[in-house]
């Protein structure tokens, strides 16, 4: 049985559980429980505070875990990272009161900066050749300038609305983060095999999230031109329609180039275009 540590309650919890469920792994959750076992996969889930996850994985109390890269790197444990998971995207940024003069990072020379991420901030300032006084606080960093505790802050930002509502302006991006899967370096063969199975499923889910299944009708004399526009897994599947001279083409397109392709397909004579989500994608 592989032991997975996820955040008990916070911004990573829901998406971590969703990913595991999308991998077809069932389990019963209860807010009172500290751990659960899957009913159909050799996985046990431990619910922990996010800050404790890297340490527990490094010590082998948990075999694998899901945590923000910001926490992982701040704790100096980036060697545990297996792969980025694409959710809980955010950035660690420097911000100053919005009325303050700020041109570049040298304006922070000798200033007081409040943060919960002293190591990441220190590394950034050193890289830029700036010396500042870092005040480490564990929460409510955004109020530090207004209570006179600091001249600037360095905190996690996602939409930016917390900064705005506290009269602050984002001036530097220190670190980009997202959820990452981490693993203990010394897993035995059995556990490694379970992890490989889990990764196989995660990859299938991730691939499917980026891809869309596309179906369209085309006159037969346009099939070659339209097929060129459809990258697909291999080449499009082509089925004759009941109407003479027409075919149905099926393929897969990437979400990122989706709108551009649709325009081109229409221009090339495609009709009745349907785009549907894909649940899993195995290559
Ligand atoms: O209790 P526990 O210690 O487990 O949780 P926590 O309170 O330490 O962490 P939590 O749940 O707040 O965040 C967990 C992880 O989610 C972080 O380590 C990041 O990797 C990621 N994440 C993604 C965020 C945000 N987005 C985020 N917006 N973490 C925090 N915030 C906070 C930020 O600190 C600020 O207060 O949200 C506010 C800013 O949000 P916007 O949208 O107003 O910019
Ligand atoms: Zn935390």
PDB file of C-alpha atoms and ligand atoms in Angstrom:
ATOM      1  CA  UNK A   1       0.000   0.000   0.000  1.00  0.00           C
ATOM      2  CA  UNK A   2       1.292   3.454  -0.986  1.00  0.00           C
ATOM      3  CA  UNK A   3       0.724   6.326   1.461  1.00  0.00           C
ATOM      4  CA  UNK A   4      -0.246   9.675  -0.048  1.00  0.00           C
ATOM      5  CA  UNK A   5      -0.223  12.864   2.043  1.00  0.00           C
ATOM      6  CA  UNK A   6      -2.550  15.657   0.979  1.00  0.00           C
ATOM      7  CA  UNK A   7      -3.601  18.926   2.613  1.00  0.00           C
ATOM      8  CA  UNK A   8      -6.337  18.375   5.177  1.00  0.00           C
ATOM      9  CA  UNK A   9      -8.208  21.567   4.589  1.00  0.00           C
ATOM     10  CA  UNK A  10      -7.112  24.435   2.400  1.00  0.00           C
ATOM     11  CA  UNK A  11      -6.602  25.563  -1.158  1.00  0.00           C
ATOM     12  CA  UNK A  12      -4.953  22.328  -2.305  1.00  0.00           C
ATOM     13  CA  UNK A  13      -7.408  19.893  -0.721  1.00  0.00           C
ATOM     14  CA  UNK A  14     -10.272  19.860  -3.171  1.00  0.00           C
ATOM     15  CA  UNK A  15      -8.196  19.661  -6.348  1.00  0.00           C
ATOM     16  CA  UNK A  16      -5.906  17.002  -4.861  1.00  0.00           C
ATOM     17  CA  UNK A  17      -8.911  14.799  -4.033  1.00  0.00           C
ATOM     18  CA  UNK A  18     -10.440  15.519  -7.428  1.00  0.00           C
ATOM     19  CA  UNK A  19      -7.284  14.364  -9.218  1.00  0.00           C
ATOM     20  CA  UNK A  20      -7.209  11.106  -7.259  1.00  0.00           C
ATOM     21  CA  UNK A  21     -10.892  10.487  -8.002  1.00  0.00           C
ATOM     22  CA  UNK A  22     -10.374  11.234 -11.696  1.00  0.00           C
ATOM     23  CA  UNK A  23      -7.718   8.521 -11.638  1.00  0.00           C
ATOM     24  CA  UNK A  24     -10.559   6.112 -10.813  1.00  0.00           C
ATOM     25  CA  UNK A  25      -9.436   5.720  -7.195  1.00  0.00           C
ATOM     26  CA  UNK A  26     -12.380   5.510  -4.788  1.00  0.00           C
ATOM     27  CA  UNK A  27     -12.323   6.277  -1.092  1.00  0.00           C
ATOM     28  CA  UNK A  28     -14.628   7.557   1.592  1.00  0.00           C
ATOM     29  CA  UNK A  29     -13.802  10.972   3.034  1.00  0.00           C
ATOM     30  CA  UNK A  30     -14.797  12.348   6.383  1.00  0.00           C
ATOM     31  CA  UNK A  31     -13.695  15.683   7.794  1.00  0.00           C
ATOM     32  CA  UNK A  32     -13.015  13.986  11.135  1.00  0.00           C
ATOM     33  CA  UNK A  33     -10.698  11.321   9.784  1.00  0.00           C
ATOM     34  CA  UNK A  34      -6.927  11.674   9.604  1.00  0.00           C
ATOM     35  CA  UNK A  35      -6.567   8.910   7.033  1.00  0.00           C
ATOM     36  CA  UNK A  36      -8.569   6.798   4.613  1.00  0.00           C
ATOM     37  CA  UNK A  37      -7.872   3.746   2.514  1.00  0.00           C
ATOM     38  CA  UNK A  38      -8.953   3.438  -1.065  1.00  0.00           C
ATOM     39  CA  UNK A  39     -11.493   0.728  -1.716  1.00  0.00           C
ATOM     40  CA  UNK A  40     -10.138  -0.154  -5.186  1.00  0.00           C
ATOM     41  CA  UNK A  41      -6.436   0.839  -5.342  1.00  0.00           C
ATOM     42  CA  UNK A  42      -3.529   0.124  -2.950  1.00  0.00           C
ATOM     43  CA  UNK A  43      -3.478   3.704  -1.669  1.00  0.00           C
ATOM     44  CA  UNK A  44      -3.876   5.192   1.784  1.00  0.00           C
ATOM     45  CA  UNK A  45      -4.511   8.925   2.106  1.00  0.00           C
ATOM     46  CA  UNK A  46      -3.189  10.935   5.057  1.00  0.00           C
ATOM     47  CA  UNK A  47      -4.658  14.387   5.697  1.00  0.00           C
ATOM     48  CA  UNK A  48      -2.032  16.863   6.948  1.00  0.00           C
ATOM     49  CA  UNK A  49      -1.176  20.569   7.081  1.00  0.00           C
ATOM     50  CA  UNK A  50       0.534  21.512   3.840  1.00  0.00           C
ATOM     51  CA  UNK A  51       3.721  22.697   5.568  1.00  0.00           C
ATOM     52  CA  UNK A  52       4.208  19.267   7.147  1.00  0.00           C
ATOM     53  CA  UNK A  53       3.860  17.293   3.905  1.00  0.00           C
ATOM     54  CA  UNK A  54       7.438  17.628   2.537  1.00  0.00           C
ATOM     55  CA  UNK A  55       8.931  16.607   5.899  1.00  0.00           C
ATOM     56  CA  UNK A  56       6.674  13.588   6.283  1.00  0.00           C
ATOM     57  CA  UNK A  57       7.510  12.432   2.751  1.00  0.00           C
ATOM     58  CA  UNK A  58      11.251  12.986   3.289  1.00  0.00           C
ATOM     59  CA  UNK A  59      11.056  10.947   6.524  1.00  0.00           C
ATOM     60  CA  UNK A  60       9.065   8.170   4.866  1.00  0.00           C
ATOM     61  CA  UNK A  61       6.002   8.587   7.109  1.00  0.00           C
ATOM     62  CA  UNK A  62       4.189   9.179   3.812  1.00  0.00           C
ATOM     63  CA  UNK A  63       5.533   7.778   0.533  1.00  0.00           C
ATOM     64  CA  UNK A  64       4.209  10.504  -1.730  1.00  0.00           C
ATOM     65  CA  UNK A  65       2.445  13.840  -1.309  1.00  0.00           C
ATOM     66  CA  UNK A  66       0.839  16.794  -3.019  1.00  0.00           C
ATOM     67  CA  UNK A  67       2.037  20.250  -2.010  1.00  0.00           C
ATOM     68  CA  UNK A  68       2.626  23.746  -3.439  1.00  0.00           C
ATOM     69  CA  UNK A  69       6.064  24.284  -4.997  1.00  0.00           C
ATOM     70  CA  UNK A  70       6.321  27.453  -2.907  1.00  0.00           C
ATOM     71  CA  UNK A  71       6.240  25.388   0.298  1.00  0.00           C
ATOM     72  CA  UNK A  72       8.489  22.670  -1.128  1.00  0.00           C
ATOM     73  CA  UNK A  73      11.213  25.060  -2.254  1.00  0.00           C
ATOM     74  CA  UNK A  74      10.929  27.234   0.870  1.00  0.00           C
ATOM     75  CA  UNK A  75      11.565  24.109   2.936  1.00  0.00           C
ATOM     76  CA  UNK A  76      14.558  23.263   0.718  1.00  0.00           C
ATOM     77  CA  UNK A  77      13.116  19.929  -0.387  1.00  0.00           C
ATOM     78  CA  UNK A  78      12.811  20.368  -4.148  1.00  0.00           C
ATOM     79  CA  UNK A  79      14.706  17.108  -4.648  1.00  0.00           C
ATOM     80  CA  UNK A  80      11.451  15.300  -3.700  1.00  0.00           C
ATOM     81  CA  UNK A  81       9.542  16.715  -6.701  1.00  0.00           C
ATOM     82  CA  UNK A  82       8.252  14.174  -9.209  1.00  0.00           C
ATOM     83  CA  UNK A  83       6.091  16.350 -11.385  1.00  0.00           C
ATOM     84  CA  UNK A  84       3.958  19.447 -11.615  1.00  0.00           C
ATOM     85  CA  UNK A  85       0.207  18.846 -11.451  1.00  0.00           C
ATOM     86  CA  UNK A  86      -1.109  21.996 -13.122  1.00  0.00           C
ATOM     87  CA  UNK A  87      -3.502  23.197 -10.405  1.00  0.00           C
ATOM     88  CA  UNK A  88      -3.280  25.709  -7.505  1.00  0.00           C
ATOM     89  CA  UNK A  89      -1.271  28.025  -9.715  1.00  0.00           C
ATOM     90  CA  UNK A  90      -0.085  31.166  -7.978  1.00  0.00           C
ATOM     91  CA  UNK A  91       2.964  33.385  -7.615  1.00  0.00           C
ATOM     92  CA  UNK A  92       5.042  34.751  -4.765  1.00  0.00           C
ATOM     93  CA  UNK A  93       5.286  38.487  -5.310  1.00  0.00           C
ATOM     94  CA  UNK A  94       6.696  41.603  -3.750  1.00  0.00           C
ATOM     95  CA  UNK A  95       4.192  44.403  -3.178  1.00  0.00           C
ATOM     96  CA  UNK A  96       4.428  47.953  -1.843  1.00  0.00           C
ATOM     97  CA  UNK A  97       1.777  50.462  -0.692  1.00  0.00           C
ATOM     98  CA  UNK A  98       0.209  51.745  -3.877  1.00  0.00           C
ATOM     99  CA  UNK A  99       1.120  55.398  -3.282  1.00  0.00           C
ATOM    100  CA  UNK A 100       4.812  54.606  -2.668  1.00  0.00           C
ATOM    101  CA  UNK A 101       7.402  55.484  -5.251  1.00  0.00           C
ATOM    102  CA  UNK A 102       8.808  52.295  -6.833  1.00  0.00           C
ATOM    103  CA  UNK A 103      10.911  52.026  -9.952  1.00  0.00           C
ATOM    104  CA  UNK A 104      12.902  48.881  -9.552  1.00  0.00           C
ATOM    105  CA  UNK A 105      14.097  46.358  -7.002  1.00  0.00           C
ATOM    106  CA  UNK A 106      16.904  48.668  -5.815  1.00  0.00           C
ATOM    107  CA  UNK A 107      14.160  50.766  -4.148  1.00  0.00           C
ATOM    108  CA  UNK A 108      13.890  47.968  -1.586  1.00  0.00           C
ATOM    109  CA  UNK A 109      17.519  48.346  -0.484  1.00  0.00           C
ATOM    110  CA  UNK A 110      17.586  48.589   3.327  1.00  0.00           C
ATOM    111  CA  UNK A 111      13.793  48.324   3.603  1.00  0.00           C
ATOM    112  CA  UNK A 112      11.733  46.088   5.906  1.00  0.00           C
ATOM    113  CA  UNK A 113       9.878  43.319   4.092  1.00  0.00           C
ATOM    114  CA  UNK A 114       7.333  41.041   5.776  1.00  0.00           C
ATOM    115  CA  UNK A 115       6.861  37.520   4.422  1.00  0.00           C
ATOM    116  CA  UNK A 116       6.111  33.890   5.267  1.00  0.00           C
ATOM    117  CA  UNK A 117       8.709  32.851   2.662  1.00  0.00           C
ATOM    118  CA  UNK A 118      12.047  34.189   3.969  1.00  0.00           C
ATOM    119  CA  UNK A 119      14.258  31.738   2.077  1.00  0.00           C
ATOM    120  CA  UNK A 120      12.672  32.263  -1.329  1.00  0.00           C
ATOM    121  CA  UNK A 121      12.742  36.024  -0.760  1.00  0.00           C
ATOM    122  CA  UNK A 122      16.335  36.029   0.461  1.00  0.00           C
ATOM    123  CA  UNK A 123      17.478  34.046  -2.577  1.00  0.00           C
ATOM    124  CA  UNK A 124      15.662  36.463  -4.902  1.00  0.00           C
ATOM    125  CA  UNK A 125      17.101  39.572  -3.228  1.00  0.00           C
ATOM    126  CA  UNK A 126      20.620  38.098  -3.247  1.00  0.00           C
ATOM    127  CA  UNK A 127      20.284  37.322  -6.925  1.00  0.00           C
ATOM    128  CA  UNK A 128      19.339  40.961  -7.547  1.00  0.00           C
ATOM    129  CA  UNK A 129      22.104  42.279  -5.295  1.00  0.00           C
ATOM    130  CA  UNK A 130      19.686  43.907  -2.846  1.00  0.00           C
ATOM    131  CA  UNK A 131      19.974  43.830   0.942  1.00  0.00           C
ATOM    132  CA  UNK A 132      16.774  44.217   2.949  1.00  0.00           C
ATOM    133  CA  UNK A 133      15.513  43.293   6.403  1.00  0.00           C
ATOM    134  CA  UNK A 134      13.258  40.286   6.163  1.00  0.00           C
ATOM    135  CA  UNK A 135      10.600  39.914   8.874  1.00  0.00           C
ATOM    136  CA  UNK A 136       9.170  36.432   8.950  1.00  0.00           C
ATOM    137  CA  UNK A 137       5.506  36.299   9.939  1.00  0.00           C
ATOM    138  CA  UNK A 138       3.201  33.332   9.592  1.00  0.00           C
ATOM    139  CA  UNK A 139      -0.032  34.949   8.432  1.00  0.00           C
ATOM    140  CA  UNK A 140      -1.890  38.146   7.489  1.00  0.00           C
ATOM    141  CA  UNK A 141       1.222  39.398   5.733  1.00  0.00           C
ATOM    142  CA  UNK A 142      -0.813  41.830   3.650  1.00  0.00           C
ATOM    143  CA  UNK A 143      -1.641  44.042   6.634  1.00  0.00           C
ATOM    144  CA  UNK A 144       2.010  44.511   7.677  1.00  0.00           C
ATOM    145  CA  UNK A 145       2.577  47.850   5.845  1.00  0.00           C
ATOM    146  CA  UNK A 146      -0.642  49.426   7.128  1.00  0.00           C
ATOM    147  CA  UNK A 147       0.225  48.649  10.775  1.00  0.00           C
ATOM    148  CA  UNK A 148       3.738  49.983  10.337  1.00  0.00           C
ATOM    149  CA  UNK A 149       5.457  46.596  10.566  1.00  0.00           C
ATOM    150  CA  UNK A 150       7.046  46.694   7.118  1.00  0.00           C
ATOM    151  CA  UNK A 151       7.636  48.853   4.041  1.00  0.00           C
ATOM    152  CA  UNK A 152       6.807  46.050   1.635  1.00  0.00           C
ATOM    153  CA  UNK A 153       5.520  42.497   1.652  1.00  0.00           C
ATOM    154  CA  UNK A 154       6.309  39.301  -0.198  1.00  0.00           C
ATOM    155  CA  UNK A 155       3.265  37.026  -0.348  1.00  0.00           C
ATOM    156  CA  UNK A 156       1.325  34.559  -2.472  1.00  0.00           C
ATOM    157  CA  UNK A 157      -0.896  36.160  -5.100  1.00  0.00           C
ATOM    158  CA  UNK A 158      -3.420  34.520  -7.366  1.00  0.00           C
ATOM    159  CA  UNK A 159      -6.159  36.927  -8.510  1.00  0.00           C
ATOM    160  CA  UNK A 160      -4.455  39.952  -6.953  1.00  0.00           C
ATOM    161  CA  UNK A 161      -7.608  41.117  -5.163  1.00  0.00           C
ATOM    162  CA  UNK A 162      -6.129  40.722  -1.652  1.00  0.00           C
ATOM    163  CA  UNK A 163      -3.335  43.135  -2.578  1.00  0.00           C
ATOM    164  CA  UNK A 164      -5.765  45.645  -4.044  1.00  0.00           C
ATOM    165  CA  UNK A 165      -8.116  45.548  -1.072  1.00  0.00           C
ATOM    166  CA  UNK A 166      -5.146  46.215   1.216  1.00  0.00           C
ATOM    167  CA  UNK A 167      -3.945  49.176  -0.836  1.00  0.00           C
ATOM    168  CA  UNK A 168      -0.890  47.353  -2.185  1.00  0.00           C
ATOM    169  CA  UNK A 169       0.693  47.167  -5.633  1.00  0.00           C
ATOM    170  CA  UNK A 170       2.473  44.096  -7.009  1.00  0.00           C
ATOM    171  CA  UNK A 171       5.933  45.136  -8.145  1.00  0.00           C
ATOM    172  CA  UNK A 172       8.056  41.985  -8.600  1.00  0.00           C
ATOM    173  CA  UNK A 173       7.319  38.308  -9.227  1.00  0.00           C
ATOM    174  CA  UNK A 174       9.660  36.293  -7.067  1.00  0.00           C
ATOM    175  CA  UNK A 175       8.540  32.718  -7.740  1.00  0.00           C
ATOM    176  CA  UNK A 176       5.906  30.922  -9.825  1.00  0.00           C
ATOM    177  CA  UNK A 177       4.179  28.001  -8.164  1.00  0.00           C
ATOM    178  CA  UNK A 178       1.684  25.225  -8.703  1.00  0.00           C
ATOM    179  CA  UNK A 179       0.804  21.952  -7.001  1.00  0.00           C
ATOM    180  CA  UNK A 180       3.479  19.300  -7.346  1.00  0.00           C
ATOM    181  CA  UNK A 181       3.594  15.570  -6.696  1.00  0.00           C
ATOM    182  CA  UNK A 182       6.482  14.629  -4.425  1.00  0.00           C
ATOM    183  CA  UNK A 183       7.886  11.227  -3.490  1.00  0.00           C
ATOM    184  CA  UNK A 184      10.298   9.726  -1.001  1.00  0.00           C
ATOM    185  CA  UNK A 185      13.548   8.829  -2.777  1.00  0.00           C
ATOM    186  CA  UNK A 186      13.832   5.340  -1.272  1.00  0.00           C
ATOM    187  CA  UNK A 187      10.556   3.634  -2.224  1.00  0.00           C
ATOM    188  CA  UNK A 188      10.802  -0.157  -2.390  1.00  0.00           C
ATOM    189  CA  UNK A 189      10.022  -1.942  -5.679  1.00  0.00           C
ATOM    190  CA  UNK A 190       6.442  -2.697  -4.712  1.00  0.00           C
ATOM    191  CA  UNK A 191       5.663   0.913  -3.792  1.00  0.00           C
ATOM    192  CA  UNK A 192       7.488   2.209  -6.856  1.00  0.00           C
ATOM    193  CA  UNK A 193       5.289  -0.018  -8.992  1.00  0.00           C
ATOM    194  CA  UNK A 194       2.129   1.401  -7.398  1.00  0.00           C
ATOM    195  CA  UNK A 195       3.475   4.919  -7.920  1.00  0.00           C
ATOM    196  CA  UNK A 196       4.125   4.110 -11.597  1.00  0.00           C
ATOM    197  CA  UNK A 197       0.539   2.911 -11.949  1.00  0.00           C
ATOM    198  CA  UNK A 198      -0.717   6.094 -10.324  1.00  0.00           C
ATOM    199  CA  UNK A 199       1.473   8.251 -12.584  1.00  0.00           C
ATOM    200  CA  UNK A 200       0.185   6.394 -15.632  1.00  0.00           C
ATOM    201  CA  UNK A 201      -3.366   7.322 -14.606  1.00  0.00           C
ATOM    202  CA  UNK A 202      -2.436  10.914 -13.741  1.00  0.00           C
ATOM    203  CA  UNK A 203      -0.881  11.339 -17.197  1.00  0.00           C
ATOM    204  CA  UNK A 204      -4.022   9.983 -18.861  1.00  0.00           C
ATOM    205  CA  UNK A 205      -6.154  12.462 -16.901  1.00  0.00           C
ATOM    206  CA  UNK A 206      -3.802  15.385 -17.646  1.00  0.00           C
ATOM    207  CA  UNK A 207      -3.663  14.606 -21.352  1.00  0.00           C
ATOM    208  CA  UNK A 208      -7.449  14.423 -21.497  1.00  0.00           C
ATOM    209  CA  UNK A 209      -7.807  17.794 -19.757  1.00  0.00           C
ATOM    210  CA  UNK A 210      -5.868  19.534 -22.521  1.00  0.00           C
ATOM    211  CA  UNK A 211      -7.501  17.658 -25.383  1.00  0.00           C
ATOM    212  CA  UNK A 212     -10.931  17.874 -27.009  1.00  0.00           C
ATOM    213  CA  UNK A 213     -12.597  15.331 -29.243  1.00  0.00           C
ATOM    214  CA  UNK A 214     -13.790  16.935 -32.445  1.00  0.00           C
ATOM    215  CA  UNK A 215     -16.356  15.602 -34.930  1.00  0.00           C
ATOM    216  CA  UNK A 216     -17.287  17.329 -38.161  1.00  0.00           C
ATOM    217  CA  UNK A 217     -18.895  16.741 -41.525  1.00  0.00           C
ATOM    218  CA  UNK A 218     -17.062  17.535 -44.734  1.00  0.00           C
ATOM    219  CA  UNK A 219     -17.594  17.134 -48.458  1.00  0.00           C
ATOM    220  CA  UNK A 220     -15.336  14.338 -49.705  1.00  0.00           C
ATOM    221  CA  UNK A 221     -13.309  16.651 -51.936  1.00  0.00           C
ATOM    222  CA  UNK A 222     -12.298  18.685 -48.852  1.00  0.00           C
ATOM    223  CA  UNK A 223     -11.154  15.751 -46.711  1.00  0.00           C
ATOM    224  CA  UNK A 224      -7.462  16.111 -47.576  1.00  0.00           C
ATOM    225  CA  UNK A 225      -7.405  19.846 -46.808  1.00  0.00           C
ATOM    226  CA  UNK A 226      -9.359  19.443 -43.567  1.00  0.00           C
ATOM    227  CA  UNK A 227      -7.248  16.481 -42.399  1.00  0.00           C
ATOM    228  CA  UNK A 228      -4.161  18.689 -42.676  1.00  0.00           C
ATOM    229  CA  UNK A 229      -5.714  21.008 -40.097  1.00  0.00           C
ATOM    230  CA  UNK A 230      -6.455  18.187 -37.631  1.00  0.00           C
ATOM    231  CA  UNK A 231      -3.252  17.062 -35.911  1.00  0.00           C
ATOM    232  CA  UNK A 232      -5.018  14.321 -33.917  1.00  0.00           C
ATOM    233  CA  UNK A 233      -3.406  11.409 -32.130  1.00  0.00           C
ATOM    234  CA  UNK A 234      -2.530   9.861 -35.507  1.00  0.00           C
ATOM    235  CA  UNK A 235      -4.710  10.875 -38.436  1.00  0.00           C
ATOM    236  CA  UNK A 236      -8.456  11.554 -38.321  1.00  0.00           C
ATOM    237  CA  UNK A 237     -10.958   8.700 -38.489  1.00  0.00           C
ATOM    238  CA  UNK A 238     -13.140   9.097 -41.597  1.00  0.00           C
ATOM    239  CA  UNK A 239     -16.630   7.571 -41.828  1.00  0.00           C
ATOM    240  CA  UNK A 240     -18.950   7.914 -44.830  1.00  0.00           C
ATOM    241  CA  UNK A 241     -22.211   9.747 -44.157  1.00  0.00           C
ATOM    242  CA  UNK A 242     -25.565   8.460 -45.444  1.00  0.00           C
ATOM    243  CA  UNK A 243     -25.592  11.458 -47.747  1.00  0.00           C
ATOM    244  CA  UNK A 244     -23.596  10.709 -50.898  1.00  0.00           C
ATOM    245  CA  UNK A 245     -20.329  12.653 -51.239  1.00  0.00           C
ATOM    246  CA  UNK A 246     -20.019  13.547 -47.539  1.00  0.00           C
ATOM    247  CA  UNK A 247     -17.971  12.103 -44.655  1.00  0.00           C
ATOM    248  CA  UNK A 248     -17.673  12.509 -40.919  1.00  0.00           C
ATOM    249  CA  UNK A 249     -14.150  13.211 -39.581  1.00  0.00           C
ATOM    250  CA  UNK A 250     -13.202  12.481 -35.959  1.00  0.00           C
ATOM    251  CA  UNK A 251     -10.030  13.690 -34.288  1.00  0.00           C
ATOM    252  CA  UNK A 252      -8.458  15.215 -31.184  1.00  0.00           C
ATOM    253  CA  UNK A 253      -7.400  18.843 -30.839  1.00  0.00           C
ATOM    254  CA  UNK A 254      -5.467  20.668 -28.181  1.00  0.00           C
ATOM    255  CA  UNK A 255      -7.492  23.140 -26.150  1.00  0.00           C
ATOM    256  CA  UNK A 256      -4.880  25.862 -26.683  1.00  0.00           C
ATOM    257  CA  UNK A 257      -5.179  25.954 -30.479  1.00  0.00           C
ATOM    258  CA  UNK A 258      -8.829  25.033 -30.514  1.00  0.00           C
ATOM    259  CA  UNK A 259     -10.442  28.352 -31.609  1.00  0.00           C
ATOM    260  CA  UNK A 260      -7.907  28.992 -34.284  1.00  0.00           C
ATOM    261  CA  UNK A 261      -8.432  25.511 -35.744  1.00  0.00           C
ATOM    262  CA  UNK A 262     -12.222  25.850 -35.670  1.00  0.00           C
ATOM    263  CA  UNK A 263     -12.027  29.048 -37.749  1.00  0.00           C
ATOM    264  CA  UNK A 264      -9.782  27.361 -40.308  1.00  0.00           C
ATOM    265  CA  UNK A 265     -11.992  24.258 -40.453  1.00  0.00           C
ATOM    266  CA  UNK A 266     -15.056  26.343 -41.181  1.00  0.00           C
ATOM    267  CA  UNK A 267     -13.210  28.267 -43.850  1.00  0.00           C
ATOM    268  CA  UNK A 268     -12.186  24.942 -45.417  1.00  0.00           C
ATOM    269  CA  UNK A 269     -15.818  23.790 -45.670  1.00  0.00           C
ATOM    270  CA  UNK A 270     -16.372  21.809 -42.463  1.00  0.00           C
ATOM    271  CA  UNK A 271     -19.958  21.720 -41.155  1.00  0.00           C
ATOM    272  CA  UNK A 272     -21.767  20.512 -38.045  1.00  0.00           C
ATOM    273  CA  UNK A 273     -18.650  20.776 -35.893  1.00  0.00           C
ATOM    274  CA  UNK A 274     -18.995  19.151 -32.460  1.00  0.00           C
ATOM    275  CA  UNK A 275     -16.367  19.492 -29.744  1.00  0.00           C
ATOM    276  CA  UNK A 276     -16.666  17.223 -26.709  1.00  0.00           C
ATOM    277  CA  UNK A 277     -14.580  16.702 -23.577  1.00  0.00           C
ATOM    278  CA  UNK A 278     -12.434  13.601 -23.197  1.00  0.00           C
ATOM    279  CA  UNK A 279     -12.414  11.751 -19.902  1.00  0.00           C
ATOM    280  CA  UNK A 280      -9.185   9.718 -20.200  1.00  0.00           C
ATOM    281  CA  UNK A 281      -6.566   9.572 -22.903  1.00  0.00           C
ATOM    282  CA  UNK A 282      -4.106   6.687 -23.170  1.00  0.00           C
ATOM    283  CA  UNK A 283      -1.387   6.827 -25.807  1.00  0.00           C
TER     284      UNK A 283
HETATM  285  O1  LIG B   1      -3.652  24.946   7.092  1.00  0.00           O
HETATM  286  P1  LIG B   1      -2.533  24.721   6.136  1.00  0.00           P
HETATM  287  O2  LIG B   1      -1.164  25.079   6.694  1.00  0.00           O
HETATM  288  O3  LIG B   1      -2.583  23.341   5.545  1.00  0.00           O
HETATM  289  O4  LIG B   1      -2.814  25.694   4.891  1.00  0.00           O
HETATM  290  P2  LIG B   1      -2.256  27.159   4.557  1.00  0.00           P
HETATM  291  O5  LIG B   1      -3.217  28.157   5.097  1.00  0.00           O
HETATM  292  O6  LIG B   1      -0.804  27.285   4.889  1.00  0.00           O
HETATM  293  O7  LIG B   1      -2.294  27.133   2.957  1.00  0.00           O
HETATM  294  P3  LIG B   1      -3.468  27.508   1.935  1.00  0.00           P
HETATM  295  O8  LIG B   1      -4.547  26.489   1.992  1.00  0.00           O
HETATM  296  O9  LIG B   1      -3.851  28.941   2.037  1.00  0.00           O
HETATM  297  O10 LIG B   1      -2.645  27.352   0.565  1.00  0.00           O
HETATM  298  C1  LIG B   1      -2.091  26.134   0.194  1.00  0.00           C
HETATM  299  C2  LIG B   1      -1.313  26.354  -1.089  1.00  0.00           C
HETATM  300  O11 LIG B   1      -2.197  26.817  -2.121  1.00  0.00           O
HETATM  301  C3  LIG B   1      -0.236  27.429  -1.054  1.00  0.00           C
HETATM  302  O12 LIG B   1       0.979  26.952  -0.484  1.00  0.00           O
HETATM  303  C4  LIG B   1      -0.058  27.757  -2.531  1.00  0.00           C
HETATM  304  O13 LIG B   1       0.787  26.808  -3.152  1.00  0.00           O
HETATM  305  C5  LIG B   1      -1.465  27.543  -3.099  1.00  0.00           C
HETATM  306  N1  LIG B   1      -2.199  28.804  -3.380  1.00  0.00           N
HETATM  307  C6  LIG B   1      -2.810  29.092  -4.571  1.00  0.00           C
HETATM  308  C7  LIG B   1      -2.423  29.831  -2.559  1.00  0.00           C
HETATM  309  C8  LIG B   1      -3.177  30.777  -3.261  1.00  0.00           C
HETATM  310  N2  LIG B   1      -3.412  30.285  -4.505  1.00  0.00           N
HETATM  311  C9  LIG B   1      -3.590  31.996  -2.600  1.00  0.00           C
HETATM  312  N3  LIG B   1      -4.238  32.823  -3.227  1.00  0.00           N
HETATM  313  N4  LIG B   1      -2.073  30.047  -1.272  1.00  0.00           N
HETATM  314  C10 LIG B   1      -2.467  31.181  -0.664  1.00  0.00           C
HETATM  315  N5  LIG B   1      -3.190  32.161  -1.263  1.00  0.00           N
HETATM  316  C11 LIG B   1      -3.567  33.331  -0.400  1.00  0.00           C
HETATM  317  C12 LIG B   1      -2.436  34.351  -0.244  1.00  0.00           C
HETATM  318  O14 LIG B   1      -1.627  34.013   0.866  1.00  0.00           O
HETATM  319  C13 LIG B   1      -3.204  35.650  -0.005  1.00  0.00           C
HETATM  320  O15 LIG B   1      -3.617  35.758   1.338  1.00  0.00           O
HETATM  321  O16 LIG B   1      -4.642  34.026  -0.957  1.00  0.00           O
HETATM  322  C14 LIG B   1      -4.443  35.436  -0.843  1.00  0.00           C
HETATM  323  C15 LIG B   1      -4.200  36.025  -2.210  1.00  0.00           C
HETATM  324  O17 LIG B   1      -5.188  35.602  -3.115  1.00  0.00           O
HETATM  325  P4  LIG B   1      -5.744  36.605  -4.238  1.00  0.00           P
HETATM  326  O18 LIG B   1      -6.590  35.739  -5.121  1.00  0.00           O
HETATM  327  O19 LIG B   1      -6.521  37.654  -3.551  1.00  0.00           O
HETATM  328  O20 LIG B   1      -4.532  37.158  -4.983  1.00  0.00           O
HETATM  329 ZN1  LIG B   2       0.350  25.939   5.677  1.00  0.00          ZN
END
